[in-house]
Every structure is written in structure tokens, then in C-alpha cells.
Amino acid sequence: MKVVVFTGGTASNSLVNCFEALSRDVVKTPNGPAGNSVTHIIPVSDNGGSTSEILRCFGGIALGDLRNRALRLFQDEPLRQFLHHRFDKDSTVALQEWESLIRGDHHLWAELLQEGTVSQRLKLYPMFRELFLKFAAKVEQLDSKFDFSAASVGNILLKSMEMQSGIDAALEQFLQFGGVPPNFSIVPCVIISEHMAGERRPEEYPLPTLQLQLVLANGDVITGQSEISHPADLSSNNTSQLHFSKSNDAHPQLAAAVQQLRYVLDDSGSISPIWPRADPAALQAIESADYIIYSIGSLITSLMPSLIVPEIACAIAKNIHAKKVLLQNGTYDRESYGLDSVSYTMLVNDTLRQAALSCSEDAIPSANSWVDHVIRLQDSEIQIPSKAEPWYSTVTIPSSGSGSGSHFDPDILLETLRSL
């Protein structure tokens, strides 16, 4: 079975094994059983946390969500923990950690190389150190000081790799480090033009940064994924996104309904529209998928950045054989407050329909070509309206946990997906 999952970097991590198990179901073709694969299509627009510092200094695309999902797929737990490590929040202490890491005497190295079978990790040691040293050399050439506060070791490594070979090659090698089978892949939803990828001269940094921009019905415009979902507290006079709260209770609701989500390019503060192309690997996976799953996570900033890409919307519509399944969140957040189950689904479907209108296709897909099934939780805050007659089927399943802690049980979800 070939499964495509549209997802952010964190919320769907608990469902990775469910999607993997679904992919192992056998699909018979005239040429015998089809191969199995899971492709995670992930946005590259998150500008919060330590990613914000990498973007401030180097520009380009955000790698944090790609790194997060990649590490969830790793088969090597000590290596996963090594690359999950974050430096101290204190900038001075964090810099000392970084210097210790590139010298090779940070405690992380000893912990990585002393656990279990280390032959493969011993081979990685010189490679990782070289990549860290190359990143250090780039940092030394910057006009501004790089803040290593709360920096992710995995983000630094992946960024160093991306600056050398581009994101697709970097991701492929990153997954190989963790022993991830080749039929499980992580793909950015969009690619950037060649002049923004690969090796750059020092004076060319920072490159323009890919950002999200949200237009509300009242005319308000919010630029930046983190500002949309987790805005900084203006009362503190701190607009940095290096340290922010992900608690839903910490942020007010959006001031009005969502009118449009779009991509922009931030070139040293100059904002201009951009229409990035879909990653070819994403389109290839969609075209051959047996299941296309819109997974849980922040509706506007985790799911929709992939769905507003015209080529992706058209590819989904043209795959008439795939089961297209929307998993609805069980609780409201800043981005979905006030939606019922039908309006939630219509927002996803209409976003894809609108994106498809921009495709240079002869035939415009039918109005409801993007969602066939909705799976929701029994105790979900997002309720089904009493007189709803949607075009899609809805399955309500028991949740694991309760209240704000309720979530999808992977085993129940797997059986539900199989039954569609």
C-alpha cells in the first residue's frame, strides 16, 4: 500500500506507526503485489523557536519540522537522542556547549558512542564533526552574531548538509543516518529556486526567507507561521520567535475568519508574493498513492501550507483511485476556533479547490474531489451540526485520553482506515 500523509512536524508523530502498518497491507495488481511506502509531505515555513535564528542568519526554508519527523522515523535511539538535543536557553552556556560539540569533548559524543552497537556511529563521528565545523565556519563569516540559545543539534546538522547539497539530498542522507528504510520518505511540500539553494558566498547571506502570510476577513494581515499560530506577547516588547509558548491558552483567537493563506518571500524585511513549486517527489507520491491522509495538527499552519500549492491540489484531484481521508483535531486551537466538523472539512476542501484553479489544466476537477472520508473523535470539541448533509462519509471513533489530552488511538485509527 502506498500512503501519503500531509502533516506538520509534531502532532502526527504518535501516528507514524499506524501509517507504517497501513502501508504494509497488500494491494494486488496485474503484475503482482504492489510495493509499500509512506511519504510524509511537510511544510517548510515554520519560523519559530531555534529555526527562527537559522532563518535570520541564513534565510531559505525552515528545516525544523522536517528534522522532527525524520527523527521520529529513526531506528537508532541513541542517535535520535543525540540529534534531538537542544542547547541551554542561556546564550552564554549554549555557546559553550556548541564549542564543546565541535571540539569533540561534549558529553553527547561519549553518550552516543558508548551505547549498544557503535560501529556505524563511529563512522558517523568524523562526518558529523566535519559538518558541524563547516557550519561553524559559516557562522564566523556572518555579519551578525548567531545565538545558539536552545539550538537543536539536528537542525544545525541538517542545515549544514542542506547548504552543501540541497534539501532533497540532505534529507535522504539524514534518514540513512538513522537506518530508515528507503520506502519511508520525508518530502518538503515546496521547493525553492536554484539561486536560493546549495553553497553560497558569505556576502549572500541571509538569503530571502520563505514565509506564510495570512489574510483575515477584517483586512488584518499576519506574516510568519509562528506569528499566526503562536504570536509573541506584545506587552513584553519582545517580538522575537526564538522562545515562545505553544500553549493554546497563551494566545488569543484570530480576530476574524480566514480569507487567504499565501506564501511570501522576506528579503531583509521586504515582503513580496511568491508561488513556490511543489517538490517533484511529492507529486510523484501523490499520483501513485492508495491513501491520501490529511493528518492532525494546526489546521492553518501545519496542513494548509501544503494544500495551497496548485500542483499538489491538482495531483490530488487527478488521483481518482486513492482514498482521501481527513483526520480532524479533537480540540480547538487559535487557528480553528469556532469551526464545526463540516466547516472544518469545507475549509480544507475549498482551499484545495481554489488552489487547483491556478493549475494550467484543461479540465478543472469537480468541486468535491479532495475529501472522501472524515475521521473524528467521539468527544471532540469540533461538533457535527445537526442538519449536516455532507458529500463525504464521517466516522466517529473513541479517543484515547480525555479533555484537552484526548487523542487518536493508533490501533483504532488503523482499523478504521482499513475499513473505509
PDB file of C-alpha atoms in Angstrom, residues 47-302:
ATOM      1  CA  ASN A  47       9.764  30.436  11.629  1.00  0.00           C
ATOM      2  CA  GLY A  48       9.577  29.828  15.384  1.00  0.00           C
ATOM      3  CA  GLY A  49      11.997  28.537  18.004  1.00  0.00           C
ATOM      4  CA  SER A  50      15.648  27.935  17.124  1.00  0.00           C
ATOM      5  CA  THR A  51      14.620  27.712  13.457  1.00  0.00           C
ATOM      6  CA  SER A  52      13.989  31.467  13.589  1.00  0.00           C
ATOM      7  CA  GLU A  53      17.673  32.107  14.329  1.00  0.00           C
ATOM      8  CA  ILE A  54      18.839  29.955  11.412  1.00  0.00           C
ATOM      9  CA  LEU A  55      16.417  31.802   9.136  1.00  0.00           C
ATOM     10  CA  ARG A  56      17.500  35.201  10.471  1.00  0.00           C
ATOM     11  CA  CYS A  57      21.141  34.492   9.717  1.00  0.00           C
ATOM     12  CA  PHE A  58      20.967  32.243   6.648  1.00  0.00           C
ATOM     13  CA  GLY A  59      17.452  32.590   5.178  1.00  0.00           C
ATOM     14  CA  GLY A  60      15.961  29.949   2.877  1.00  0.00           C
ATOM     15  CA  ILE A  61      13.425  27.400   4.088  1.00  0.00           C
ATOM     16  CA  ALA A  62      12.640  26.168   7.595  1.00  0.00           C
ATOM     17  CA  LEU A  63      14.022  22.723   8.412  1.00  0.00           C
ATOM     18  CA  GLY A  64      12.694  22.144  11.940  1.00  0.00           C
ATOM     19  CA  ASP A  65       9.552  20.206  11.019  1.00  0.00           C
ATOM     20  CA  LEU A  66      11.469  18.053   8.529  1.00  0.00           C
ATOM     21  CA  ARG A  67      14.061  17.233  11.183  1.00  0.00           C
ATOM     22  CA  ASN A  68      11.393  16.474  13.778  1.00  0.00           C
ATOM     23  CA  ARG A  69       9.555  13.941  11.616  1.00  0.00           C
ATOM     24  CA  ALA A  70      12.813  12.416  10.366  1.00  0.00           C
ATOM     25  CA  LEU A  71      13.978  11.734  13.917  1.00  0.00           C
ATOM     26  CA  ARG A  72      10.644  10.088  14.707  1.00  0.00           C
ATOM     27  CA  LEU A  73      11.410   7.579  11.946  1.00  0.00           C
ATOM     28  CA  PHE A  74      14.959   6.861  13.153  1.00  0.00           C
ATOM     29  CA  GLN A  75      15.684   3.243  14.083  1.00  0.00           C
ATOM     30  CA  ASP A  76      18.731   4.188  16.196  1.00  0.00           C
ATOM     31  CA  GLU A  77      17.535   5.555  19.555  1.00  0.00           C
ATOM     32  CA  PRO A  78      20.892   6.901  20.878  1.00  0.00           C
ATOM     33  CA  LEU A  79      21.444   8.711  17.583  1.00  0.00           C
ATOM     34  CA  ARG A  80      17.896  10.074  17.750  1.00  0.00           C
ATOM     35  CA  GLN A  81      18.562  11.451  21.241  1.00  0.00           C
ATOM     36  CA  PHE A  82      21.861  12.977  20.098  1.00  0.00           C
ATOM     37  CA  LEU A  83      20.146  14.884  17.287  1.00  0.00           C
ATOM     38  CA  HIS A  84      17.145  15.788  19.474  1.00  0.00           C
ATOM     39  CA  HIS A  85      19.392  17.569  21.958  1.00  0.00           C
ATOM     40  CA  ARG A  86      18.911  21.300  22.454  1.00  0.00           C
ATOM     41  CA  PHE A  87      21.499  23.592  23.925  1.00  0.00           C
ATOM     42  CA  ASP A  88      20.822  25.565  27.082  1.00  0.00           C
ATOM     43  CA  LYS A  89      18.412  28.523  26.863  1.00  0.00           C
ATOM     44  CA  ASP A  90      21.104  30.803  28.253  1.00  0.00           C
ATOM     45  CA  SER A  91      23.050  32.147  25.263  1.00  0.00           C
ATOM     46  CA  THR A  92      26.422  32.064  27.018  1.00  0.00           C
ATOM     47  CA  VAL A  93      26.007  28.487  28.225  1.00  0.00           C
ATOM     48  CA  ALA A  94      24.660  27.460  24.805  1.00  0.00           C
ATOM     49  CA  LEU A  95      27.729  28.881  23.070  1.00  0.00           C
ATOM     50  CA  GLN A  96      29.959  26.915  25.438  1.00  0.00           C
ATOM     51  CA  GLU A  97      28.002  23.759  24.550  1.00  0.00           C
ATOM     52  CA  TRP A  98      28.448  24.453  20.844  1.00  0.00           C
ATOM     53  CA  GLU A  99      32.187  24.981  21.204  1.00  0.00           C
ATOM     54  CA  SER A 100      32.424  21.749  23.194  1.00  0.00           C
ATOM     55  CA  LEU A 101      30.495  19.900  20.488  1.00  0.00           C
ATOM     56  CA  ILE A 102      32.776  20.992  17.660  1.00  0.00           C
ATOM     57  CA  ARG A 103      35.888  20.275  19.760  1.00  0.00           C
ATOM     58  CA  GLY A 104      34.588  16.742  20.239  1.00  0.00           C
ATOM     59  CA  ASP A 105      34.552  16.730  24.055  1.00  0.00           C
ATOM     60  CA  HIS A 106      30.825  17.385  24.655  1.00  0.00           C
ATOM     61  CA  HIS A 107      29.216  14.671  26.796  1.00  0.00           C
ATOM     62  CA  LEU A 108      26.842  13.953  23.900  1.00  0.00           C
ATOM     63  CA  TRP A 109      29.653  12.301  21.965  1.00  0.00           C
ATOM     64  CA  ALA A 110      30.514   9.921  24.808  1.00  0.00           C
ATOM     65  CA  GLU A 111      26.851   9.012  25.304  1.00  0.00           C
ATOM     66  CA  LEU A 112      26.413   8.389  21.585  1.00  0.00           C
ATOM     67  CA  LEU A 113      29.479   6.213  21.166  1.00  0.00           C
ATOM     68  CA  GLN A 114      29.228   4.093  24.309  1.00  0.00           C
ATOM     69  CA  GLU A 115      25.713   2.699  23.890  1.00  0.00           C
ATOM     70  CA  GLY A 116      24.903  -0.522  22.055  1.00  0.00           C
ATOM     71  CA  THR A 117      26.455  -1.323  18.712  1.00  0.00           C
ATOM     72  CA  VAL A 118      28.600   1.645  17.813  1.00  0.00           C
ATOM     73  CA  SER A 119      30.374   0.628  14.594  1.00  0.00           C
ATOM     74  CA  GLN A 120      28.004   2.656  12.407  1.00  0.00           C
ATOM     75  CA  ARG A 121      28.098   5.595  14.801  1.00  0.00           C
ATOM     76  CA  LEU A 122      31.900   5.538  14.834  1.00  0.00           C
ATOM     77  CA  LYS A 123      31.732   6.065  11.074  1.00  0.00           C
ATOM     78  CA  LEU A 124      29.352   8.983  11.587  1.00  0.00           C
ATOM     79  CA  TYR A 125      31.550  10.712  14.162  1.00  0.00           C
ATOM     80  CA  PRO A 126      34.087  12.271  11.735  1.00  0.00           C
ATOM     81  CA  MET A 127      31.335  13.065   9.242  1.00  0.00           C
ATOM     82  CA  PHE A 128      29.219  14.865  11.847  1.00  0.00           C
ATOM     83  CA  ARG A 129      32.202  16.784  13.219  1.00  0.00           C
ATOM     84  CA  GLU A 130      33.105  17.944   9.717  1.00  0.00           C
ATOM     85  CA  LEU A 131      29.534  19.133   9.128  1.00  0.00           C
ATOM     86  CA  PHE A 132      29.493  20.977  12.456  1.00  0.00           C
ATOM     87  CA  LEU A 133      32.847  22.595  11.645  1.00  0.00           C
ATOM     88  CA  LYS A 134      31.523  23.729   8.265  1.00  0.00           C
ATOM     89  CA  PHE A 135      28.512  25.277   9.992  1.00  0.00           C
ATOM     90  CA  ALA A 136      30.872  26.967  12.468  1.00  0.00           C
ATOM     91  CA  ALA A 137      32.850  28.411   9.554  1.00  0.00           C
ATOM     92  CA  LYS A 138      29.640  29.802   8.039  1.00  0.00           C
ATOM     93  CA  VAL A 139      28.707  31.355  11.389  1.00  0.00           C
ATOM     94  CA  GLU A 140      32.115  33.028  11.640  1.00  0.00           C
ATOM     95  CA  GLN A 141      31.523  34.704   8.273  1.00  0.00           C
ATOM     96  CA  LEU A 142      28.176  36.227   9.275  1.00  0.00           C
ATOM     97  CA  ASP A 143      27.815  39.959   9.809  1.00  0.00           C
ATOM     98  CA  SER A 144      25.612  39.356  12.859  1.00  0.00           C
ATOM     99  CA  LYS A 145      26.198  37.130  15.880  1.00  0.00           C
ATOM    100  CA  PHE A 146      24.466  33.737  15.788  1.00  0.00           C
ATOM    101  CA  ASP A 147      22.559  32.950  19.009  1.00  0.00           C
ATOM    102  CA  PHE A 148      22.883  29.253  19.929  1.00  0.00           C
ATOM    103  CA  SER A 149      20.279  29.570  22.689  1.00  0.00           C
ATOM    104  CA  ALA A 150      18.056  26.436  22.657  1.00  0.00           C
ATOM    105  CA  ALA A 151      19.532  25.477  19.281  1.00  0.00           C
ATOM    106  CA  SER A 152      18.715  21.976  18.029  1.00  0.00           C
ATOM    107  CA  VAL A 153      21.740  19.823  17.207  1.00  0.00           C
ATOM    108  CA  GLY A 154      19.686  18.107  14.500  1.00  0.00           C
ATOM    109  CA  ASN A 155      18.686  21.414  12.908  1.00  0.00           C
ATOM    110  CA  ILE A 156      22.314  22.543  12.776  1.00  0.00           C
ATOM    111  CA  LEU A 157      23.436  19.279  11.188  1.00  0.00           C
ATOM    112  CA  LEU A 158      20.623  19.265   8.622  1.00  0.00           C
ATOM    113  CA  LYS A 159      21.204  22.933   7.759  1.00  0.00           C
ATOM    114  CA  SER A 160      24.905  22.278   7.207  1.00  0.00           C
ATOM    115  CA  MET A 161      24.011  19.389   4.900  1.00  0.00           C
ATOM    116  CA  GLU A 162      21.397  21.438   3.039  1.00  0.00           C
ATOM    117  CA  MET A 163      23.858  24.282   2.402  1.00  0.00           C
ATOM    118  CA  GLN A 164      26.164  21.783   0.703  1.00  0.00           C
ATOM    119  CA  SER A 165      23.833  19.624  -1.363  1.00  0.00           C
ATOM    120  CA  GLY A 166      20.272  20.994  -1.277  1.00  0.00           C
ATOM    121  CA  ILE A 167      17.382  19.811   0.847  1.00  0.00           C
ATOM    122  CA  ASP A 168      16.327  16.656  -1.034  1.00  0.00           C
ATOM    123  CA  ALA A 169      19.796  15.089  -0.961  1.00  0.00           C
ATOM    124  CA  ALA A 170      20.296  16.246   2.626  1.00  0.00           C
ATOM    125  CA  LEU A 171      17.048  14.629   3.785  1.00  0.00           C
ATOM    126  CA  GLU A 172      17.826  11.375   2.013  1.00  0.00           C
ATOM    127  CA  GLN A 173      21.217  11.148   3.706  1.00  0.00           C
ATOM    128  CA  PHE A 174      19.808  12.269   7.071  1.00  0.00           C
ATOM    129  CA  LEU A 175      17.297   9.398   7.006  1.00  0.00           C
ATOM    130  CA  GLN A 176      20.062   6.977   6.045  1.00  0.00           C
ATOM    131  CA  PHE A 177      21.980   8.020   9.170  1.00  0.00           C
ATOM    132  CA  GLY A 178      19.064   6.759  11.267  1.00  0.00           C
ATOM    133  CA  GLY A 179      18.608   3.478   9.416  1.00  0.00           C
ATOM    134  CA  VAL A 180      15.228   4.480   7.973  1.00  0.00           C
ATOM    135  CA  PRO A 181      14.161   2.073   5.181  1.00  0.00           C
ATOM    136  CA  PRO A 182      14.199   3.708   1.727  1.00  0.00           C
ATOM    137  CA  ASN A 183      10.456   3.190   1.210  1.00  0.00           C
ATOM    138  CA  PHE A 184       9.731   5.685   4.008  1.00  0.00           C
ATOM    139  CA  SER A 185      10.454   9.239   2.963  1.00  0.00           C
ATOM    140  CA  ILE A 186      10.054  12.831   4.055  1.00  0.00           C
ATOM    141  CA  VAL A 187       9.428  15.428   1.384  1.00  0.00           C
ATOM    142  CA  PRO A 188       9.131  19.213   1.662  1.00  0.00           C
ATOM    143  CA  CYS A 189       5.851  20.397   0.180  1.00  0.00           C
ATOM    144  CA  VAL A 190       7.581  23.039  -1.954  1.00  0.00           C
ATOM    145  CA  ILE A 191      10.973  23.688  -3.484  1.00  0.00           C
ATOM    146  CA  ILE A 192      12.753  26.980  -3.895  1.00  0.00           C
ATOM    147  CA  SER A 193      14.563  28.225  -6.959  1.00  0.00           C
ATOM    148  CA  GLU A 194      18.120  27.117  -7.603  1.00  0.00           C
ATOM    149  CA  HIS A 195      19.581  30.533  -6.767  1.00  0.00           C
ATOM    150  CA  MET A 196      18.403  30.041  -3.164  1.00  0.00           C
ATOM    151  CA  ALA A 197      19.837  26.535  -2.684  1.00  0.00           C
ATOM    152  CA  GLY A 198      23.272  24.998  -2.251  1.00  0.00           C
ATOM    153  CA  GLU A 199      26.605  26.662  -1.495  1.00  0.00           C
ATOM    154  CA  ARG A 200      26.616  30.463  -1.189  1.00  0.00           C
ATOM    155  CA  ARG A 201      29.265  33.123  -0.804  1.00  0.00           C
ATOM    156  CA  PRO A 202      29.394  34.741   2.673  1.00  0.00           C
ATOM    157  CA  GLU A 203      28.124  38.081   1.378  1.00  0.00           C
ATOM    158  CA  GLU A 204      24.985  36.392   0.020  1.00  0.00           C
ATOM    159  CA  TYR A 205      23.627  35.554   3.480  1.00  0.00           C
ATOM    160  CA  PRO A 206      20.961  35.846   4.603  1.00  0.00           C
ATOM    161  CA  LEU A 207      19.094  34.542   1.599  1.00  0.00           C
ATOM    162  CA  PRO A 208      15.439  35.531   1.186  1.00  0.00           C
ATOM    163  CA  THR A 209      13.223  33.563   3.578  1.00  0.00           C
ATOM    164  CA  LEU A 210      10.079  31.668   2.606  1.00  0.00           C
ATOM    165  CA  GLN A 211       7.216  32.746   4.880  1.00  0.00           C
ATOM    166  CA  LEU A 212       3.479  32.292   5.285  1.00  0.00           C
ATOM    167  CA  GLN A 213       1.101  35.231   5.233  1.00  0.00           C
ATOM    168  CA  LEU A 214      -2.478  35.058   6.496  1.00  0.00           C
ATOM    169  CA  VAL A 215      -5.182  37.491   5.378  1.00  0.00           C
ATOM    170  CA  LEU A 216      -8.245  37.754   7.625  1.00  0.00           C
ATOM    171  CA  ALA A 217     -11.752  38.801   6.619  1.00  0.00           C
ATOM    172  CA  ASN A 218     -11.383  42.097   8.513  1.00  0.00           C
ATOM    173  CA  GLY A 219      -8.340  43.026   6.432  1.00  0.00           C
ATOM    174  CA  ASP A 220      -5.699  42.129   9.010  1.00  0.00           C
ATOM    175  CA  VAL A 221      -2.523  40.602   7.559  1.00  0.00           C
ATOM    176  CA  ILE A 222      -0.254  38.383   9.681  1.00  0.00           C
ATOM    177  CA  THR A 223       3.167  37.431   8.319  1.00  0.00           C
ATOM    178  CA  GLY A 224       5.076  34.418   9.629  1.00  0.00           C
ATOM    179  CA  GLN A 225       3.869  30.960  10.683  1.00  0.00           C
ATOM    180  CA  SER A 226       4.803  31.419  14.320  1.00  0.00           C
ATOM    181  CA  GLU A 227       3.134  34.841  14.419  1.00  0.00           C
ATOM    182  CA  ILE A 228      -0.035  33.224  13.045  1.00  0.00           C
ATOM    183  CA  SER A 229      -0.158  30.324  15.488  1.00  0.00           C
ATOM    184  CA  HIS A 230       1.934  31.454  18.490  1.00  0.00           C
ATOM    185  CA  PRO A 231       2.284  35.259  18.401  1.00  0.00           C
ATOM    186  CA  ALA A 232       4.795  36.924  20.693  1.00  0.00           C
ATOM    187  CA  ASP A 233       3.430  38.768  23.726  1.00  0.00           C
ATOM    188  CA  LEU A 234       3.457  42.389  22.586  1.00  0.00           C
ATOM    189  CA  SER A 235       3.160  43.606  26.185  1.00  0.00           C
ATOM    190  CA  SER A 236       6.652  42.243  26.831  1.00  0.00           C
ATOM    191  CA  ASN A 237       8.147  44.321  23.965  1.00  0.00           C
ATOM    192  CA  ASN A 238       9.637  41.088  22.655  1.00  0.00           C
ATOM    193  CA  THR A 239       8.843  40.228  19.053  1.00  0.00           C
ATOM    194  CA  SER A 240      11.472  37.503  18.728  1.00  0.00           C
ATOM    195  CA  GLN A 241      10.197  33.995  17.999  1.00  0.00           C
ATOM    196  CA  LEU A 242      13.274  32.294  19.472  1.00  0.00           C
ATOM    197  CA  HIS A 243      11.412  31.492  22.714  1.00  0.00           C
ATOM    198  CA  PHE A 244       7.628  31.227  22.545  1.00  0.00           C
ATOM    199  CA  SER A 245       4.729  29.362  24.149  1.00  0.00           C
ATOM    200  CA  LYS A 246       2.885  26.635  22.266  1.00  0.00           C
ATOM    201  CA  SER A 247       0.042  26.544  24.793  1.00  0.00           C
ATOM    202  CA  ASN A 248      -3.322  27.205  23.170  1.00  0.00           C
ATOM    203  CA  ASP A 249      -4.384  29.141  26.270  1.00  0.00           C
ATOM    204  CA  ALA A 250      -1.486  31.579  25.864  1.00  0.00           C
ATOM    205  CA  HIS A 251      -2.758  33.157  22.631  1.00  0.00           C
ATOM    206  CA  PRO A 252      -5.985  34.991  21.711  1.00  0.00           C
ATOM    207  CA  GLN A 253      -8.281  33.784  18.955  1.00  0.00           C
ATOM    208  CA  LEU A 254      -7.825  35.151  15.458  1.00  0.00           C
ATOM    209  CA  ALA A 255      -9.599  38.487  15.125  1.00  0.00           C
ATOM    210  CA  ALA A 256     -11.674  37.381  12.116  1.00  0.00           C
ATOM    211  CA  ALA A 257     -12.300  34.487   9.769  1.00  0.00           C
ATOM    212  CA  VAL A 258      -9.539  33.281   7.473  1.00  0.00           C
ATOM    213  CA  GLN A 259      -9.767  34.751   3.980  1.00  0.00           C
ATOM    214  CA  GLN A 260      -6.499  33.630   2.376  1.00  0.00           C
ATOM    215  CA  LEU A 261      -3.236  31.884   3.196  1.00  0.00           C
ATOM    216  CA  ARG A 262      -0.358  32.581   0.840  1.00  0.00           C
ATOM    217  CA  TYR A 263       3.413  32.375   0.517  1.00  0.00           C
ATOM    218  CA  VAL A 264       5.635  35.440   0.562  1.00  0.00           C
ATOM    219  CA  LEU A 265       9.371  35.994   0.299  1.00  0.00           C
ATOM    220  CA  ASP A 266      11.005  38.032   3.045  1.00  0.00           C
ATOM    221  CA  ASP A 267      14.162  39.625   1.659  1.00  0.00           C
ATOM    222  CA  SER A 268      15.689  41.570   4.573  1.00  0.00           C
ATOM    223  CA  GLY A 269      12.274  42.917   5.538  1.00  0.00           C
ATOM    224  CA  SER A 270      10.998  43.489   2.006  1.00  0.00           C
ATOM    225  CA  ILE A 271       7.916  41.268   1.554  1.00  0.00           C
ATOM    226  CA  SER A 272       6.810  40.116  -1.902  1.00  0.00           C
ATOM    227  CA  PRO A 273       4.426  37.391  -3.141  1.00  0.00           C
ATOM    228  CA  ILE A 274       5.910  34.094  -4.293  1.00  0.00           C
ATOM    229  CA  TRP A 275       4.387  30.983  -5.815  1.00  0.00           C
ATOM    230  CA  PRO A 276       6.808  28.168  -4.967  1.00  0.00           C
ATOM    231  CA  ARG A 277       6.596  24.957  -6.970  1.00  0.00           C
ATOM    232  CA  ALA A 278       5.697  21.611  -5.465  1.00  0.00           C
ATOM    233  CA  ASP A 279       8.547  19.222  -4.795  1.00  0.00           C
ATOM    234  CA  PRO A 280       8.517  16.698  -7.694  1.00  0.00           C
ATOM    235  CA  ALA A 281       8.885  13.824  -5.217  1.00  0.00           C
ATOM    236  CA  ALA A 282       5.675  14.948  -3.514  1.00  0.00           C
ATOM    237  CA  LEU A 283       3.771  14.956  -6.808  1.00  0.00           C
ATOM    238  CA  GLN A 284       5.101  11.531  -7.749  1.00  0.00           C
ATOM    239  CA  ALA A 285       3.997  10.095  -4.402  1.00  0.00           C
ATOM    240  CA  ILE A 286       0.516  11.637  -4.681  1.00  0.00           C
ATOM    241  CA  GLU A 287      -0.021  10.306  -8.203  1.00  0.00           C
ATOM    242  CA  SER A 288       0.560   6.687  -7.141  1.00  0.00           C
ATOM    243  CA  ALA A 289      -0.961   6.826  -3.638  1.00  0.00           C
ATOM    244  CA  ASP A 290      -3.614   4.394  -2.408  1.00  0.00           C
ATOM    245  CA  TYR A 291      -4.352   6.574   0.624  1.00  0.00           C
ATOM    246  CA  ILE A 292      -4.008  10.354   0.888  1.00  0.00           C
ATOM    247  CA  ILE A 293      -4.327  11.366   4.527  1.00  0.00           C
ATOM    248  CA  TYR A 294      -4.692  14.931   5.783  1.00  0.00           C
ATOM    249  CA  SER A 295      -3.454  14.404   9.298  1.00  0.00           C
ATOM    250  CA  ILE A 296      -3.922  16.170  12.616  1.00  0.00           C
ATOM    251  CA  GLY A 297      -2.081  19.305  13.688  1.00  0.00           C
ATOM    252  CA  SER A 298      -2.526  23.049  13.361  1.00  0.00           C
ATOM    253  CA  LEU A 299      -5.093  23.483  10.596  1.00  0.00           C
ATOM    254  CA  ILE A 300      -3.777  26.700   9.064  1.00  0.00           C
ATOM    255  CA  THR A 301      -0.029  26.430   9.650  1.00  0.00           C
ATOM    256  CA  SER A 302       0.668  22.671   9.565  1.00  0.00           C
TER     257      SER A 302
END
